[in-house]
CSV table of C-alpha atoms and ligand atoms in Angstrom, one decimal:
chain,number,residue,atom,x,y,z
F,1,VAL,CA,90.1,113.9,87.1
F,2,THR,CA,90.0,116.7,89.6
F,3,GLY,CA,92.8,118.9,91.0
F,4,ILE,CA,95.0,119.0,87.9
F,5,ALA,CA,96.2,122.5,87.0
F,6,ASP,CA,93.8,124.2,84.7
F,7,ARG,CA,96.4,124.5,81.9
F,8,LEU,CA,96.6,120.7,81.7
F,9,LEU,CA,92.8,120.4,81.4
F,10,GLY,CA,91.2,120.3,78.0
F,11,GLU,CA,87.7,120.0,76.6
F,12,ALA,CA,86.6,119.0,73.1
F,13,ASP,CA,83.7,117.1,71.5
F,14,GLY,CA,81.9,117.2,74.8
F,15,GLU,CA,84.7,115.5,76.7
F,16,ARG,CA,86.7,117.1,79.5
F,17,GLY,CA,90.0,115.6,80.7
F,18,PHE,CA,93.7,115.6,80.9
F,19,ALA,CA,95.5,117.3,78.0
F,20,PHE,CA,98.5,115.1,77.9
F,21,ALA,CA,100.2,115.4,74.5
F,22,THR,CA,100.4,117.5,71.4
F,23,ARG,CA,98.6,115.8,68.5
F,24,LEU,CA,101.0,115.5,65.5
F,25,SER,CA,99.2,113.5,62.8
F,26,GLY,CA,97.4,110.2,62.1
F,27,GLU,CA,94.0,109.0,62.8
F,28,ARG,CA,92.2,111.0,65.4
F,29,ALA,CA,91.5,108.6,68.3
F,30,LEU,CA,90.9,111.2,71.0
F,31,PRO,CA,89.3,114.6,71.2
F,32,VAL,CA,91.7,117.5,70.5
F,33,ASP,CA,91.6,120.8,72.3
F,34,HIS,CA,93.8,123.5,70.7
F,35,GLY,CA,96.2,120.9,69.4
F,36,LEU,CA,96.3,118.9,72.6
F,37,ALA,CA,94.9,115.3,72.9
F,38,VAL,CA,92.5,115.0,75.7
F,39,LEU,CA,91.9,111.9,77.8
F,40,SER,CA,88.8,112.0,79.9
F,41,PRO,CA,88.4,110.2,83.3
F,42,ALA,CA,85.8,107.9,81.7
F,43,ARG,CA,88.4,106.8,79.0
F,44,MET,CA,91.1,106.5,81.7
F,45,CYS,CA,88.9,104.1,83.6
F,46,ARG,CA,88.9,101.8,80.6
F,47,HIS,CA,91.9,100.0,79.1
F,48,VAL,CA,94.2,102.4,77.2
F,49,LEU,CA,96.8,101.0,74.8
F,50,VAL,CA,99.8,103.2,74.0
F,51,CYS,CA,101.7,101.9,71.0
F,52,GLY,CA,104.3,103.2,68.7
F,53,ALA,CA,107.8,102.7,67.2
F,54,THR,CA,110.9,102.6,69.4
F,55,GLY,CA,111.6,106.0,70.8
F,56,SER,CA,108.2,107.5,69.8
F,57,GLY,CA,107.3,108.4,73.4
F,58,LYS,CA,105.3,105.5,74.8
F,59,THR,CA,107.0,105.6,78.2
F,60,GLU,CA,106.8,109.3,78.4
F,61,THR,CA,103.0,109.1,77.6
F,62,VAL,CA,102.4,106.4,80.2
F,63,MET,CA,104.3,108.4,82.8
F,64,ARG,CA,102.2,111.4,82.1
F,65,LEU,CA,99.0,109.3,82.6
F,66,ALA,CA,100.4,107.9,85.8
F,67,TRP,CA,101.1,111.4,87.1
F,68,ALA,CA,97.6,112.6,86.0
F,69,ALA,CA,96.0,109.7,87.9
F,70,ALA,CA,98.1,110.3,91.0
F,71,LYS,CA,97.5,114.0,91.0
F,72,GLY,CA,93.9,114.1,90.0
F,73,SER,CA,92.3,111.1,91.8
F,74,ASP,CA,92.5,109.0,94.9
F,75,ALA,CA,93.2,105.8,92.8
F,76,PRO,CA,96.2,103.7,93.7
F,77,VAL,CA,98.8,103.7,90.8
F,78,PHE,CA,100.7,100.6,89.8
F,79,TYR,CA,103.4,100.9,87.2
F,80,LEU,CA,104.8,97.6,85.9
F,81,ASP,CA,108.0,98.1,84.0
F,82,GLY,CA,109.0,95.3,81.7
F,83,LYS,CA,112.5,96.8,81.0
F,84,GLY,CA,113.8,97.0,84.6
F,85,ASP,CA,114.8,100.5,83.9
F,86,ARG,CA,116.3,102.4,86.9
F,87,GLU,CA,115.8,105.8,85.2
F,88,SER,CA,112.1,105.1,84.7
F,89,ALA,CA,111.8,104.1,88.4
F,90,GLU,CA,113.5,107.3,89.5
F,91,ARG,CA,111.3,109.3,87.1
F,92,PHE,CA,108.2,107.6,88.4
F,93,CYS,CA,109.1,108.4,92.0
F,94,GLY,CA,109.8,112.0,91.1
F,95,LEU,CA,106.4,112.4,89.4
F,96,MET,CA,104.6,110.7,92.3
F,97,ALA,CA,106.4,113.1,94.7
F,98,ASP,CA,105.2,116.0,92.6
F,99,ALA,CA,101.7,114.6,92.8
F,100,GLY,CA,101.9,114.4,96.6
F,101,ARG,CA,102.3,110.6,96.7
F,102,THR,CA,105.0,108.3,98.1
F,103,ALA,CA,106.1,105.6,95.7
F,104,ARG,CA,107.4,102.2,96.7
F,105,VAL,CA,109.7,100.5,94.2
F,106,PHE,CA,109.9,96.7,94.0
F,107,PRO,CA,111.9,94.6,94.1
F,108,HIS,CA,114.4,97.3,95.2
F,109,GLU,CA,112.7,97.3,98.6
F,110,PRO,CA,111.2,94.2,100.2
F,111,PHE,CA,107.5,93.6,100.0
F,112,ASP,CA,105.8,93.1,103.3
F,113,PRO,CA,103.1,90.5,103.0
F,114,TRP,CA,102.6,90.1,106.7
F,115,ARG,CA,100.6,93.2,107.5
F,116,GLY,CA,96.9,93.2,107.9
F,117,LEU,CA,94.2,91.0,109.3
F,118,PRO,CA,94.4,87.2,109.5
F,119,HIS,CA,92.2,86.6,106.5
F,120,GLU,CA,94.2,89.1,104.4
F,121,ILE,CA,97.4,87.3,105.2
F,122,GLU,CA,95.7,84.0,104.5
F,123,GLY,CA,94.5,85.3,101.1
F,124,ARG,CA,98.0,86.5,100.1
F,125,LEU,CA,99.6,83.2,101.1
F,126,MET,CA,97.0,81.2,99.1
F,127,GLU,CA,97.9,83.3,96.0
F,128,VAL,CA,101.7,82.8,96.1
F,129,ILE,CA,101.4,79.1,95.4
F,130,ASP,CA,99.7,78.2,92.1
F,131,TYR,CA,97.2,75.6,93.4
F,132,ALA,CA,94.9,74.0,90.8
F,133,THR,CA,91.4,75.4,91.1
F,134,ASP,CA,89.6,72.6,89.2
F,135,GLY,CA,89.8,68.9,88.6
F,136,PRO,CA,91.0,66.3,91.2
F,137,ALA,CA,94.2,68.3,92.0
F,138,SER,CA,92.0,71.2,93.5
F,139,TRP,CA,91.8,69.0,96.5
F,140,TYR,CA,95.3,70.2,97.5
F,141,ARG,CA,94.0,73.7,97.4
F,142,ASP,CA,91.3,72.8,100.0
F,143,VAL,CA,93.9,71.1,102.2
F,144,ALA,CA,96.2,74.2,102.0
F,145,LYS,CA,93.2,76.5,102.7
F,146,ASN,CA,92.4,74.6,105.9
F,147,VAL,CA,96.0,74.6,107.0
F,148,LEU,CA,96.4,78.3,106.3
F,149,ARG,CA,93.2,79.2,108.1
F,150,LEU,CA,94.4,77.4,111.2
F,151,VAL,CA,97.8,79.0,110.9
F,152,CYS,CA,96.4,82.5,110.4
F,153,GLU,CA,93.4,82.4,112.7
F,154,HIS,CA,95.7,81.5,115.6
F,155,PRO,CA,94.9,82.4,119.2
F,156,ASP,CA,98.3,84.3,119.2
F,157,GLY,CA,97.3,86.3,116.1
F,158,PRO,CA,98.4,85.8,112.5
F,159,PRO,CA,102.0,84.9,111.5
F,160,ARG,CA,104.1,88.0,110.9
F,161,SER,CA,107.1,86.2,109.4
F,162,SER,CA,107.8,83.1,107.4
F,163,ARG,CA,109.6,81.6,110.4
F,164,VAL,CA,106.4,81.8,112.5
F,165,LEU,CA,104.3,80.6,109.5
F,166,LEU,CA,106.5,77.5,109.1
F,167,GLU,CA,106.7,76.8,112.8
F,168,ARG,CA,102.9,76.6,113.0
F,169,MET,CA,102.6,74.3,110.0
F,170,ASP,CA,102.9,71.2,112.2
F,171,ALA,CA,100.0,69.0,113.1
F,172,ASP,CA,101.0,68.8,116.8
F,173,VAL,CA,101.6,72.6,117.1
F,174,LEU,CA,98.2,73.3,115.4
F,175,ALA,CA,96.4,70.8,117.6
F,176,SER,CA,97.6,72.4,120.8
F,177,ALA,CA,96.6,75.9,119.5
F,178,HIS,CA,93.2,74.8,118.2
F,179,GLN,CA,91.9,72.2,120.5
F,180,GLY,CA,88.8,70.4,119.1
F,181,ALA,CA,88.8,72.4,115.8
F,182,SER,CA,86.9,70.5,113.1
F,183,ALA,CA,89.2,71.7,110.3
F,184,LEU,CA,92.1,70.1,112.2
F,185,ALA,CA,90.2,66.8,112.6
F,186,ALA,CA,89.9,66.6,108.8
F,187,LEU,CA,93.7,66.9,108.3
F,188,ASN,CA,96.5,64.4,109.0
F,189,ALA,CA,100.1,65.1,109.9
F,190,GLN,CA,101.3,64.2,106.4
F,191,GLN,CA,99.0,66.7,104.7
F,192,VAL,CA,100.2,69.5,107.0
F,193,ARG,CA,103.8,68.6,106.2
F,194,GLN,CA,103.1,68.7,102.5
F,195,VAL,CA,101.6,72.2,102.7
F,196,ARG,CA,104.5,73.2,104.8
F,197,LEU,CA,106.9,71.9,102.2
F,198,ARG,CA,105.5,74.1,99.5
F,199,TYR,CA,105.7,77.2,101.6
F,200,GLU,CA,109.2,76.3,102.8
F,201,ALA,CA,110.2,76.0,99.1
F,202,PHE,CA,108.6,79.3,98.3
F,203,PHE,CA,110.2,81.3,101.1
F,204,GLY,CA,113.5,79.6,100.5
F,205,GLN,CA,113.4,80.8,96.9
F,206,THR,CA,112.5,84.4,97.9
F,207,ARG,CA,115.6,84.5,100.1
F,208,GLY,CA,114.2,86.7,102.9
F,209,ALA,CA,112.8,89.3,100.5
F,210,LEU,CA,109.3,88.8,101.9
F,211,ASN,CA,110.2,89.1,105.6
F,212,ALA,CA,110.4,92.9,105.9
F,213,THR,CA,108.0,94.5,108.4
F,214,GLY,CA,107.4,98.0,109.7
F,215,HIS,CA,106.6,100.0,106.5
F,216,GLY,CA,104.2,102.6,107.8
F,217,ARG,CA,101.1,103.3,105.8
F,218,THR,CA,101.0,106.8,104.3
F,219,ARG,CA,97.8,108.8,104.2
F,220,ALA,CA,98.0,109.4,100.4
F,221,PRO,CA,96.8,106.5,98.3
F,222,PRO,CA,99.6,104.1,97.5
F,223,THR,CA,101.7,104.2,94.3
F,224,TYR,CA,103.9,101.2,93.3
F,225,PHE,CA,106.5,100.7,90.6
F,226,TRP,CA,107.3,97.1,89.9
F,227,THR,CA,110.3,96.1,87.8
F,228,VAL,CA,108.7,93.0,86.3
F,229,SER,CA,111.8,91.7,84.5
F,230,ARG,CA,113.8,91.7,87.7
F,231,CYS,CA,111.0,89.9,89.6
F,232,ALA,CA,111.1,87.2,86.9
F,233,ARG,CA,114.8,86.8,86.9
F,234,ARG,CA,116.0,83.5,88.3
F,235,PRO,CA,117.8,83.5,91.6
F,236,PRO,CA,121.2,81.9,91.3
F,237,GLY,CA,121.0,78.1,91.6
F,238,SER,CA,117.3,77.9,90.9
F,239,HIS,CA,115.9,75.5,88.4
F,240,GLY,CA,114.2,77.8,86.1
F,241,CYS,CA,111.0,78.7,87.7
F,242,CYS,CA,109.6,82.1,88.7
F,243,SER,CA,108.6,83.2,92.1
F,244,ARG,CA,105.3,81.4,92.0
F,245,THR,CA,105.7,77.8,92.6
F,246,SER,CA,104.3,75.4,90.1
F,247,ARG,CA,100.8,73.8,90.1
F,248,THR,CA,100.5,70.5,92.0
F,249,THR,CA,98.9,67.9,89.9
F,250,SER,CA,99.8,64.8,91.9
F,251,PRO,CA,101.0,64.2,95.5
F,252,PRO,CA,104.7,64.0,95.9
F,253,ALA,CA,105.8,60.5,96.5
F,254,SER,CA,107.7,61.6,99.6
F,255,PRO,CA,108.6,65.0,101.0
F,256,ALA,CA,112.2,64.5,99.7
F,257,ALA,CA,110.9,63.9,96.2
F,258,SER,CA,109.4,67.4,96.0
F,259,SER,CA,111.6,70.3,94.7
F,260,PRO,CA,111.0,74.0,95.1
F,261,CYS,CA,109.9,74.1,91.5
M,301,LIG,N1,105.9,114.5,74.4
M,301,LIG,C1,107.2,114.5,74.5
M,301,LIG,N2,107.9,115.7,74.5
M,301,LIG,C2,109.2,115.8,74.5
M,301,LIG,N3,110.0,114.7,74.6
M,301,LIG,C3,109.4,113.5,74.5
M,301,LIG,C4,108.0,113.4,74.5
M,301,LIG,N4,107.8,112.1,74.4
M,301,LIG,C5,108.9,111.4,74.5
M,301,LIG,N5,109.9,112.3,74.5
M,301,LIG,C6,111.4,112.0,74.5
M,301,LIG,O1,111.7,111.1,73.5
M,301,LIG,C7,112.6,110.1,73.9
M,301,LIG,C8,111.9,108.7,73.7
M,301,LIG,O2,110.7,108.7,74.5
M,301,LIG,P1,110.3,107.3,75.3
M,301,LIG,O3,111.4,106.8,76.0
M,301,LIG,O4,109.0,107.7,76.0
M,301,LIG,O5,109.9,106.4,74.0
M,301,LIG,P2,109.4,104.9,74.0
M,301,LIG,O6,108.4,104.9,72.9
M,301,LIG,O7,109.0,104.5,75.3
M,301,LIG,O8,110.7,104.2,73.5
M,301,LIG,P3,111.1,102.6,73.6
M,301,LIG,O9,110.3,101.9,72.6
M,301,LIG,O10,112.6,102.5,73.4
M,301,LIG,O11,110.7,102.2,75.0
M,301,LIG,C9,112.9,110.4,75.4
M,301,LIG,O12,114.1,111.1,75.4
M,301,LIG,C10,111.7,111.3,75.8
M,301,LIG,O13,112.1,112.1,76.8
M,302,LIG,MG1,109.7,102.9,76.6
């Protein structure tokens, strides 16, 4: 960790790092410099578990570690909050601002999955649907991969909205864009429709939240605060699934038989 004010740096037992808390009692898990627990960059690069009774200071400790990482390194910082706590989000943003970073808070602001190169968009789109990776059902993954590749590596550039994505998921539309492509020859219209159905269901469920564009990149490494409990909350009228659609194990009997979940 570099760049943290000297008063927040400590050194003990041959380790130098961020002096982030006063040591009160208990088993000594970390080096202690003049009563302050020291967390070295090497330890920070491994998993760190912060545990304690309610109100004992876990959130405060984690915030301090996030601040130290933001201030003292170029690493991106991701903060996943299981409580959906607005105060914590505001505190995180304040700390990141102090560290010279801009924080983005989700799902308060829409996520833009459409930026980047064709293969980057293709990779994100593959991940939003929970395709089986082994067994006979993994065949659907291969079909979807082929369709997504054709949709993303399109002569007009990759799709930048769900509307364009879904428009392109049509065998005739793909055939006119990719004349003679071998990937297309291996697909039939029904398979393309089935892949489209899954993405239509996914984007229907996210209700436009993934269609924002135009967030500029900042020069500082990114910091993100995700309110996990709000992401997992069911949209009204849904059938009890989260934002990832479920794994396909067998083909739908007909497009109408398939549900968003
Ligand atoms: N090192 C500290 N110095 C001063 N105040 C602290 C410190 N750590 C925590 N606090 C204060 O103690 C209170 C509880 O802290 P915090 O919210 O971090 O606890 P927690 O372990 O995350 O609680 P919960 O289990 O309810 O999530 C807060 O008001 C916080 O500001
Ligand atoms: Mg807490």
